[in-house]
Short mmCIF file of C-alpha atoms in Angstrom, two decimals:
data_model
loop_
_atom_site.label_atom_id
_atom_site.label_comp_id
_atom_site.label_asym_id
_atom_site.label_seq_id
_atom_site.Cartn_x
_atom_site.Cartn_y
_atom_site.Cartn_z
CA MET A 1 59.65 59.60 159.96
CA ALA A 2 63.43 59.68 160.13
CA GLN A 3 65.43 61.73 157.31
CA GLY A 4 68.75 60.33 156.96
CA GLU A 5 71.18 62.81 155.27
CA GLY A 6 72.57 61.66 151.15
CA VAL A 7 69.83 59.64 150.36
CA PHE A 8 65.82 60.17 149.01
CA ILE A 9 63.34 58.52 151.52
CA LEU A 10 61.89 55.21 150.07
CA PRO A 11 57.80 54.70 150.74
CA GLN A 12 56.70 53.09 153.83
CA ASN A 13 54.84 49.73 153.90
CA ASN A 14 51.75 51.97 154.48
CA GLU A 15 52.78 54.21 151.39
CA LYS A 16 51.54 52.80 148.41
CA GLY A 17 53.53 53.47 145.10
CA LEU A 18 50.14 54.45 143.24
CA GLN A 19 49.23 56.84 146.49
CA ILE A 20 53.02 58.82 146.42
CA PHE A 21 52.43 59.13 142.69
CA SER A 22 48.64 60.69 142.78
CA LEU A 23 49.87 62.87 145.65
CA GLY A 24 52.94 63.78 143.53
CA LEU A 25 50.72 64.85 140.42
CA GLN A 26 48.80 66.75 142.80
CA HIS A 27 51.77 68.94 143.64
CA VAL A 28 52.31 69.13 139.98
CA LEU A 29 48.87 70.03 139.16
CA ALA A 30 48.92 72.87 142.12
CA MET A 31 51.89 74.04 140.73
CA TYR A 32 51.60 73.80 137.13
CA ALA A 33 50.12 76.78 136.51
CA GLY A 34 52.45 79.09 138.18
CA ALA A 35 54.97 77.39 136.50
CA ILE A 36 54.20 77.46 132.83
CA LEU A 37 52.74 81.03 133.25
CA VAL A 38 56.33 82.74 134.12
CA PRO A 39 57.96 81.29 130.76
CA LEU A 40 54.59 82.23 128.80
CA LEU A 41 54.51 85.68 130.17
CA VAL A 42 58.35 86.52 129.56
CA GLY A 43 58.41 84.71 126.12
CA ARG A 44 54.98 86.36 124.48
CA ALA A 45 56.51 89.90 126.20
CA LEU A 46 60.01 89.91 124.54
CA ASN A 47 58.02 88.41 121.19
CA LEU A 48 59.67 84.80 120.93
CA THR A 49 58.74 82.68 118.41
CA THR A 50 56.68 79.79 119.11
CA GLU A 51 59.53 77.12 118.80
CA GLN A 52 61.63 79.30 121.28
CA LEU A 53 58.17 79.31 123.57
CA ALA A 54 58.14 75.84 123.04
CA TYR A 55 61.26 75.00 124.51
CA LEU A 56 60.84 77.87 127.28
CA VAL A 57 57.99 76.16 128.69
CA ALA A 58 59.73 72.55 128.64
CA ILE A 59 62.66 73.57 129.89
CA ASP A 60 61.03 75.21 133.13
CA LEU A 61 59.29 71.94 133.51
CA LEU A 62 62.36 69.90 133.41
CA THR A 63 64.47 72.25 135.29
CA CYS A 64 61.45 73.08 138.08
CA GLY A 65 62.15 69.20 138.86
CA ILE A 66 65.52 69.03 139.28
CA ALA A 67 65.38 71.98 141.77
CA THR A 68 62.59 70.35 143.83
CA LEU A 69 64.95 66.80 143.74
CA LEU A 70 68.13 68.84 144.85
CA GLN A 71 66.29 70.13 147.63
CA ALA A 72 64.68 67.01 148.80
CA TRP A 73 67.95 65.17 148.56
CA LYS A 74 69.62 66.53 151.95
CA ASN A 75 73.34 65.30 152.13
CA GLN A 76 76.16 66.89 153.65
CA TYR A 77 76.10 69.76 151.20
CA LEU A 78 72.65 70.49 149.99
CA GLY A 79 69.21 70.01 150.29
CA ILE A 80 66.42 70.78 152.97
CA GLY A 81 65.02 67.59 152.94
CA LEU A 82 61.57 69.27 154.03
CA PRO A 83 58.54 68.37 151.34
CA VAL A 84 59.16 71.47 149.41
CA VAL A 85 58.26 72.15 145.47
CA LEU A 86 60.39 75.00 143.67
CA GLY A 87 59.08 76.63 140.89
CA SER A 88 60.06 79.67 138.51
CA SER A 89 59.63 82.37 140.63
CA PHE A 90 57.20 85.02 139.77
CA VAL A 91 59.79 87.79 141.60
CA ALA A 92 61.74 87.51 138.41
CA VAL A 93 59.10 88.16 136.03
CA THR A 94 58.88 91.79 135.65
CA PRO A 95 62.72 92.26 136.14
CA MET A 96 63.71 89.57 133.27
CA ILE A 97 61.22 91.48 130.58
CA SER A 98 62.85 94.59 131.63
CA ILE A 99 66.39 93.30 131.25
CA GLY A 100 65.15 91.54 127.96
CA THR A 101 63.91 94.46 126.69
CA ASN A 102 67.09 96.73 127.44
CA TYR A 103 69.84 94.64 127.34
CA GLY A 104 68.98 91.52 125.40
CA VAL A 105 67.70 87.74 126.45
CA THR A 106 71.40 86.99 126.57
CA ALA A 107 71.67 89.37 129.52
CA ILE A 108 69.32 87.84 131.71
CA TYR A 109 70.91 84.80 131.65
CA GLY A 110 74.56 86.17 132.38
CA ALA A 111 72.92 87.81 135.64
CA ILE A 112 70.70 84.52 136.19
CA ILE A 113 74.03 82.79 136.38
CA ILE A 114 75.78 85.26 138.39
CA THR A 115 73.26 85.39 140.98
CA GLY A 116 72.99 81.24 141.43
CA ILE A 117 77.00 81.60 142.05
CA PHE A 118 76.50 84.22 144.50
CA MET A 119 73.58 82.65 146.30
CA ILE A 120 75.80 79.28 146.84
CA ILE A 121 79.13 81.06 147.93
CA CYS A 122 76.70 83.02 150.23
CA ALA A 123 74.76 80.32 151.75
CA PRO A 124 76.58 80.12 154.46
CA PHE A 125 76.44 83.90 155.43
CA PHE A 126 72.79 84.00 155.02
CA SER A 127 72.05 81.60 157.28
CA LYS A 128 74.02 83.30 160.15
CA ILE A 129 71.69 86.37 159.51
CA THR A 130 68.14 85.59 159.74
CA LYS A 131 68.10 88.66 162.16
CA LEU A 132 67.42 90.30 158.91
CA PHE A 133 64.22 88.40 157.99
CA PRO A 134 62.32 88.56 161.20
CA PRO A 135 58.37 87.62 161.35
CA VAL A 136 57.50 90.80 160.12
CA VAL A 137 60.29 90.79 156.98
CA ILE A 138 59.10 87.23 155.86
CA GLY A 139 55.17 87.59 156.88
CA THR A 140 54.80 90.80 154.98
CA VAL A 141 57.05 89.83 151.84
CA VAL A 142 54.79 86.50 151.54
CA THR A 143 51.57 88.34 152.50
CA ILE A 144 53.16 90.87 148.84
CA ILE A 145 53.68 87.59 147.17
CA GLY A 146 50.20 86.12 147.67
CA LEU A 147 48.45 89.60 146.99
CA SER A 148 50.05 89.58 143.67
CA LEU A 149 49.12 85.99 142.95
CA ILE A 150 45.15 86.17 143.82
CA PRO A 151 44.61 88.77 140.36
CA SER A 152 46.20 85.86 138.36
CA GLY A 153 43.89 83.52 139.90
CA ILE A 154 40.84 85.21 139.68
CA LYS A 155 41.61 86.43 135.85
CA ASN A 156 42.34 82.93 135.05
CA MET A 157 38.19 81.49 137.06
CA GLY A 158 37.10 84.14 134.14
CA GLY A 159 38.72 81.99 131.56
CA GLY A 160 42.01 84.55 131.45
CA ALA A 161 42.22 88.46 131.03
CA THR A 162 42.47 88.17 127.53
CA SER A 163 39.67 85.21 126.66
CA LYS A 164 37.07 86.45 124.29
CA ASP A 165 34.49 84.80 126.56
CA PHE A 166 36.11 86.32 130.01
CA GLY A 167 33.31 86.50 132.40
CA SER A 168 31.03 84.25 131.19
CA ILE A 169 28.21 82.24 132.69
CA GLU A 170 29.68 78.67 131.92
CA ASN A 171 33.35 79.80 133.23
CA LEU A 172 32.09 81.34 136.36
CA ILE A 173 30.15 77.86 136.45
CA LEU A 174 33.78 75.65 135.93
CA ALA A 175 35.86 78.20 138.21
CA PHE A 176 33.30 78.41 141.26
CA GLY A 177 32.12 74.31 140.64
CA VAL A 178 35.64 73.43 140.80
CA LEU A 179 36.17 75.59 144.13
CA LEU A 180 33.17 74.36 145.37
CA PHE A 181 33.50 70.68 144.86
CA ILE A 182 37.19 70.79 146.14
CA LEU A 183 35.62 72.13 149.72
CA LEU A 184 32.81 69.55 149.76
CA LEU A 185 35.49 66.79 149.51
CA ASN A 186 37.19 68.54 152.51
CA ARG A 187 34.09 68.64 154.48
CA PHE A 188 32.96 65.34 154.11
CA THR A 189 35.73 62.93 152.80
CA LYS A 190 39.13 61.48 155.10
CA GLY A 191 42.15 60.44 154.21
CA PHE A 192 43.56 59.44 150.91
CA ILE A 193 40.35 60.84 148.92
CA GLN A 194 40.83 64.22 151.00
CA SER A 195 44.46 64.47 150.23
CA LEU A 196 43.89 64.20 146.43
CA SER A 197 40.95 66.64 146.20
CA VAL A 198 42.88 69.27 144.22
CA LEU A 199 43.30 66.60 141.63
CA ILE A 200 40.10 65.53 141.78
CA GLY A 201 38.47 68.66 141.08
CA ILE A 202 41.00 69.67 138.67
CA ILE A 203 39.87 66.11 136.63
CA ALA A 204 36.07 66.09 137.49
CA GLY A 205 36.50 69.88 136.14
CA THR A 206 38.40 68.98 132.88
CA ILE A 207 35.76 66.34 132.24
CA ILE A 208 33.03 68.60 132.17
CA ALA A 209 34.52 71.38 130.44
CA ALA A 210 35.22 68.60 127.55
CA VAL A 211 31.50 67.93 127.91
CA LEU A 212 30.90 71.66 126.78
CA GLY A 213 33.46 71.83 124.24
CA LYS A 214 35.89 73.71 126.23
CA VAL A 215 38.93 71.21 125.77
CA ASN A 216 41.25 71.79 122.95
CA LEU A 217 43.80 68.87 122.04
CA THR A 218 45.27 70.73 119.34
CA PRO A 219 48.60 71.56 121.97
CA VAL A 220 49.00 67.69 122.47
CA ARG A 221 48.88 66.73 118.82
CA GLU A 222 51.48 69.44 117.70
CA ALA A 223 53.92 68.38 120.51
CA SER A 224 56.65 66.83 119.57
CA TRP A 225 57.89 63.88 121.40
CA PHE A 226 61.37 64.06 123.02
CA HIS A 227 63.07 67.22 123.67
CA PHE A 228 66.20 67.40 125.17
CA PRO A 229 67.56 70.61 127.17
CA GLU A 230 70.25 73.04 125.00
CA LEU A 231 73.35 74.68 126.65
CA PHE A 232 73.18 77.89 125.59
CA TYR A 233 69.94 77.66 124.06
CA PHE A 234 68.85 81.49 123.56
CA GLY A 235 73.39 82.13 122.71
CA THR A 236 76.48 83.15 124.91
CA PRO A 237 75.18 84.60 128.18
CA SER A 238 76.19 88.78 128.40
CA PHE A 239 77.09 90.12 132.23
CA GLU A 240 76.19 93.72 132.15
CA VAL A 241 76.25 95.59 135.75
CA GLY A 242 72.72 96.91 135.92
CA PRO A 243 70.84 93.50 135.03
CA ILE A 244 73.50 91.56 137.65
CA LEU A 245 72.21 94.04 140.57
CA THR A 246 68.37 93.57 139.58
CA MET A 247 68.89 89.88 139.64
CA LEU A 248 70.92 89.84 142.50
CA ILE A 249 68.29 91.83 144.36
CA VAL A 250 65.68 88.75 142.93
CA GLY A 251 67.91 86.40 144.40
CA LEU A 252 67.99 88.09 148.07
CA VAL A 253 63.77 88.77 147.31
CA ILE A 254 63.86 84.58 146.74
CA VAL A 255 66.40 83.88 149.86
CA ILE A 256 63.42 85.51 152.14
CA GLU A 257 60.55 84.06 150.87
CA SER A 258 62.59 80.53 151.22
CA THR A 259 63.23 81.41 154.89
CA GLY A 260 59.66 81.75 155.75
CA VAL A 261 58.48 78.77 153.88
CA PHE A 262 61.29 76.62 155.03
CA PHE A 263 60.24 77.33 158.84
CA ALA A 264 56.68 77.05 157.93
CA LEU A 265 57.40 73.56 157.08
CA SER A 266 59.79 72.93 159.84
CA LYS A 267 56.54 73.72 162.22
CA ILE A 268 54.17 71.44 159.89
CA THR A 269 56.58 68.45 160.39
CA GLU A 270 57.96 68.94 163.54
CA THR A 271 61.38 69.02 161.81
CA PRO A 272 63.78 71.35 164.15
CA LEU A 273 66.28 73.37 161.78
CA SER A 274 69.66 74.54 162.47
CA GLU A 275 72.08 76.89 160.58
CA LYS A 276 73.65 74.13 158.38
CA ASP A 277 70.06 72.92 157.21
CA LEU A 278 68.99 76.49 156.21
CA THR A 279 72.72 76.61 154.42
CA ARG A 280 71.81 73.87 152.43
CA GLY A 281 68.57 74.95 151.41
CA TYR A 282 70.00 78.09 150.33
CA ARG A 283 72.95 76.52 148.64
CA ALA A 284 70.25 74.09 146.93
CA GLU A 285 68.34 77.17 145.60
CA GLY A 286 71.40 79.05 143.97
CA LEU A 287 72.29 75.88 142.23
CA ALA A 288 68.91 75.38 141.06
CA ILE A 289 69.13 79.15 139.90
CA THR A 290 72.56 78.32 138.10
CA ILE A 291 71.04 76.00 136.11
CA GLY A 292 68.33 77.82 135.37
CA GLY A 293 70.52 80.17 133.59
CA LEU A 294 72.81 77.78 131.80
CA PHE A 295 69.82 76.18 129.96
CA ASN A 296 67.91 79.24 129.70
CA ALA A 297 65.35 78.79 132.38
CA PHE A 298 64.42 80.88 135.19
CA PRO A 299 65.25 81.57 138.72
CA TYR A 300 63.55 78.90 141.11
CA ASN A 301 62.14 79.19 144.26
CA THR A 302 60.11 77.22 146.90
CA PHE A 303 56.24 77.85 145.87
CA ALA A 304 54.65 78.76 149.28
CA GLN A 305 51.20 77.62 147.27
CA ASN A 306 52.48 73.98 147.84
CA VAL A 307 53.10 74.34 151.44
CA GLY A 308 49.00 75.03 151.81
CA LEU A 309 48.80 72.09 150.19
CA VAL A 310 51.16 70.32 152.79
CA GLN A 311 48.73 71.26 155.16
CA LEU A 312 45.73 70.82 153.40
CA SER A 313 46.40 67.35 152.34
CA LYS A 314 48.05 66.57 155.42
CA VAL A 315 50.57 64.90 154.23
CA LYS A 316 54.07 65.99 155.36
CA THR A 317 56.44 63.30 153.55
CA VAL A 318 59.57 63.86 151.37
CA ASN A 319 58.87 60.77 149.28
CA VAL A 320 55.42 63.28 147.50
CA VAL A 321 57.69 66.07 146.32
CA ILE A 322 60.44 63.44 144.75
CA ALA A 323 57.52 62.01 143.16
CA ALA A 324 56.35 65.29 142.49
CA GLY A 325 59.85 66.38 141.24
CA GLY A 326 60.37 62.77 138.98
CA ILE A 327 56.96 63.55 137.06
CA LEU A 328 57.73 67.33 136.13
CA VAL A 329 61.31 65.81 134.67
CA PHE A 330 59.51 63.23 132.82
CA LEU A 331 57.09 66.24 131.46
CA GLY A 332 60.12 68.04 130.86
CA PHE A 333 61.44 65.60 128.17
CA ILE A 334 58.54 64.30 126.62
CA PRO A 335 56.60 67.69 125.46
CA LYS A 336 53.99 65.60 124.07
CA VAL A 337 52.94 64.38 127.44
CA ALA A 338 53.46 67.55 129.39
CA ALA A 339 50.84 69.68 126.71
CA PHE A 340 48.25 67.14 128.29
CA ALA A 341 48.25 69.29 131.65
CA THR A 342 47.78 72.43 129.22
CA ILE A 343 44.15 71.03 127.85
CA ILE A 344 42.92 71.77 131.61
CA PRO A 345 40.98 74.92 130.80
CA THR A 346 41.56 78.26 132.38
CA PRO A 347 38.60 78.03 134.18
CA VAL A 348 38.76 75.14 135.85
CA LEU A 349 42.45 75.75 137.15
CA GLY A 350 41.29 79.26 138.20
CA GLY A 351 38.83 77.72 140.77
CA ALA A 352 41.60 75.06 141.77
CA THR A 353 44.53 77.08 142.50
CA VAL A 354 42.49 80.53 143.81
CA VAL A 355 42.50 78.66 146.90
CA MET A 356 46.15 78.00 146.62
CA PHE A 357 46.91 81.57 146.20
CA GLY A 358 44.53 82.72 148.94
CA MET A 359 46.49 80.08 151.80
CA VAL A 360 49.66 82.47 150.47
CA VAL A 361 47.77 85.48 151.54
CA ALA A 362 46.73 83.93 154.76
CA SER A 363 50.17 82.58 155.67
CA GLY A 364 51.65 85.63 155.36
CA ILE A 365 48.86 87.10 157.70
CA ARG A 366 49.06 84.80 160.14
CA MET A 367 52.83 84.91 160.47
CA LEU A 368 51.98 88.84 161.10
CA SER A 369 49.77 88.19 163.38
CA LYS A 370 52.39 86.54 165.79
CA VAL A 371 54.01 90.09 165.28
CA ASP A 372 53.71 92.90 168.42
CA PHE A 373 52.31 95.06 166.98
CA THR A 374 52.50 97.78 170.18
CA ASN A 375 55.91 98.20 168.71
CA GLN A 376 54.76 101.14 166.03
CA ALA A 377 57.79 100.64 164.16
CA ASN A 378 56.43 97.01 162.88
CA LEU A 379 53.18 98.82 161.86
CA LEU A 380 54.99 101.28 160.00
CA ILE A 381 57.47 98.43 158.53
CA MET A 382 54.32 96.31 157.28
CA ALA A 383 51.91 99.61 155.93
CA CYS A 384 54.97 101.11 154.46
CA SER A 385 56.10 97.87 152.64
CA ILE A 386 52.67 96.56 151.71
CA SER A 387 51.86 100.43 150.64
CA VAL A 388 54.96 100.85 147.98
CA GLY A 389 55.32 97.12 147.10
CA LEU A 390 51.56 97.18 145.63
CA GLY A 391 51.50 100.76 144.58
CA ALA A 392 53.98 99.91 142.39
CA THR A 393 52.09 97.27 140.88
CA ALA A 394 48.98 98.91 140.36
CA VAL A 395 50.66 102.35 139.12
CA PRO A 396 53.64 100.62 136.90
CA ASN A 397 54.91 104.41 135.48
CA LEU A 398 55.66 105.80 138.76
CA PHE A 399 59.13 105.21 138.06
CA ASP A 400 59.36 105.94 134.38
CA GLN A 401 61.54 109.20 135.00
CA LEU A 402 64.34 107.64 136.59
CA PRO A 403 67.78 106.18 135.53
CA SER A 404 66.90 102.78 133.55
CA ALA A 405 69.51 101.17 135.99
CA LEU A 406 67.81 101.84 138.77
CA ARG A 407 64.05 101.63 136.61
CA ILE A 408 64.92 97.88 136.04
CA ILE A 409 65.53 97.59 139.57
CA VAL A 410 62.32 99.35 141.08
CA SER A 411 59.67 98.18 138.36
CA ASP A 412 58.31 94.96 140.49
CA GLY A 413 56.29 95.52 143.44
CA ILE A 414 57.86 92.88 144.79
CA ILE A 415 61.17 93.86 144.66
CA THR A 416 59.78 97.28 145.65
CA GLY A 417 58.10 95.87 149.04
CA SER A 418 60.21 93.61 150.10
CA LEU A 419 63.64 96.15 149.50
CA ALA A 420 60.88 98.67 151.58
CA ALA A 421 60.21 95.64 154.32
CA ILE A 422 64.38 95.16 154.55
CA LEU A 423 65.49 98.61 154.84
CA LEU A 424 63.18 99.51 157.24
CA ASN A 425 63.63 96.69 159.52
CA LEU A 426 66.93 97.50 159.32
CA LEU A 427 66.19 101.12 160.50
CA PHE A 428 63.84 100.65 163.20
CA ASN A 429 64.75 96.96 164.51
CA VAL A 430 68.12 95.45 164.17
CA LYS A 431 70.21 96.53 166.98
CA THR A 432 74.08 96.18 167.69
CA SER A 433 74.00 94.30 171.08
CA LYS A 434 75.00 90.97 171.56
CA LYS A 435 71.44 90.21 172.40
CA SER A 436 69.79 91.31 169.54
CA SER A 437 73.07 89.72 167.37
CA ASN A 438 72.07 86.11 168.76
CA ALA A 439 71.27 84.70 165.44
CA SER A 440 69.86 81.43 167.48
CA LEU A 441 67.56 83.07 169.43
CA LEU A 442 66.24 84.75 166.63
CA SER A 443 66.00 81.92 164.08
CA LYS A 444 63.84 79.63 167.46
CA GLN A 445 61.32 82.78 167.26
CA ILE A 446 60.77 83.11 163.60
CA GLY A 447 60.43 78.94 163.68
CA GLU A 448 58.10 79.50 166.62
CA THR A 449 56.13 82.07 163.97
CA HIS A 450 55.95 80.64 160.92
CA THR A 451 53.27 78.60 160.77
CA LEU A 452 50.26 78.09 158.46
#
């Protein structure tokens, strides 16, 4: 389907509005748990009040929608024009908690604003240095991110890590029942029903959970009907060197992850990408991050699990993610409506999302499968980066003796692993010859490799 610049793509004759809405809703539900998990983790770690936490969740949904629409709206200046869904970045969770604990909440948003502006300005530069993000780097980073998501999905299957009935028979039956139902729908149905398998699985699981008495409507009753975003909700942002450097690294990791997602979707949708396309994509994410800082939300990046949903549903049009973005904006303005998604029991979400998180790992592994591992350097890059990244996550007190500013930078396993991949690639693979500096050739090679 042709994609013009400067306009959204309207549904074609064979695409009914209800189908587009339903498929968009499926994307929202696929990323919803991840989208609200970030504000819940950060807000609770920083001891925010219930009112502040409610604002954080609502503004997160709203800005997720805005960010998604910015990427879908391909024009002269921004927007990749591919079916990408943006959500709050898991990469930023630990750094935001560390910054908030050591410097205060306002320092978080000062750092986010600077990072967004930096990404907007440097977007053309990022698009010209794709040689720094070859398949071995992007595949390693995506694999690390996916591996970090899986424990969350598994914990959700058991009912949530803090649940009193964690791992109960009822929770396991719900989780594995939803997972099995989704797999059976993909095996024995076709077309529209198959493309809605995740949504149908979540609805069916929630209905069964309601019969078992596991659905709590209290959040819906207590939520307000209308919410309006507030500029600098937590106060005037402050600008500290340590937090800014940390968040700039987060922004670089977001660029790396997004590069892999862009090329993966390019392959899936058979849409070639140029340097200008990448520039618009990076610029849109930078603008989304800046908006997140201004309204005290989060850094945003493309959600890899939604790429898995694009391939799983076989629906590759931008219309669907435009619908998803509109739904997210709507939910952000109407907290009481958004609260309905929170009544989905944790085991049901776990059963539905664990396959998506697994597909993130699978996509990273598939990227790595195309790497030339007869080259010992590529083996070292992957081995050391994954080991350091997962090691820092498993042993979080490893860097406790470092200075606070440096500790903030390396406290997150994803950042540590990503930095290792970038630096090791620079050490082993980046050459000064004209041939190796040919960005167009490398972009083509990446595009041929990054597929799910």
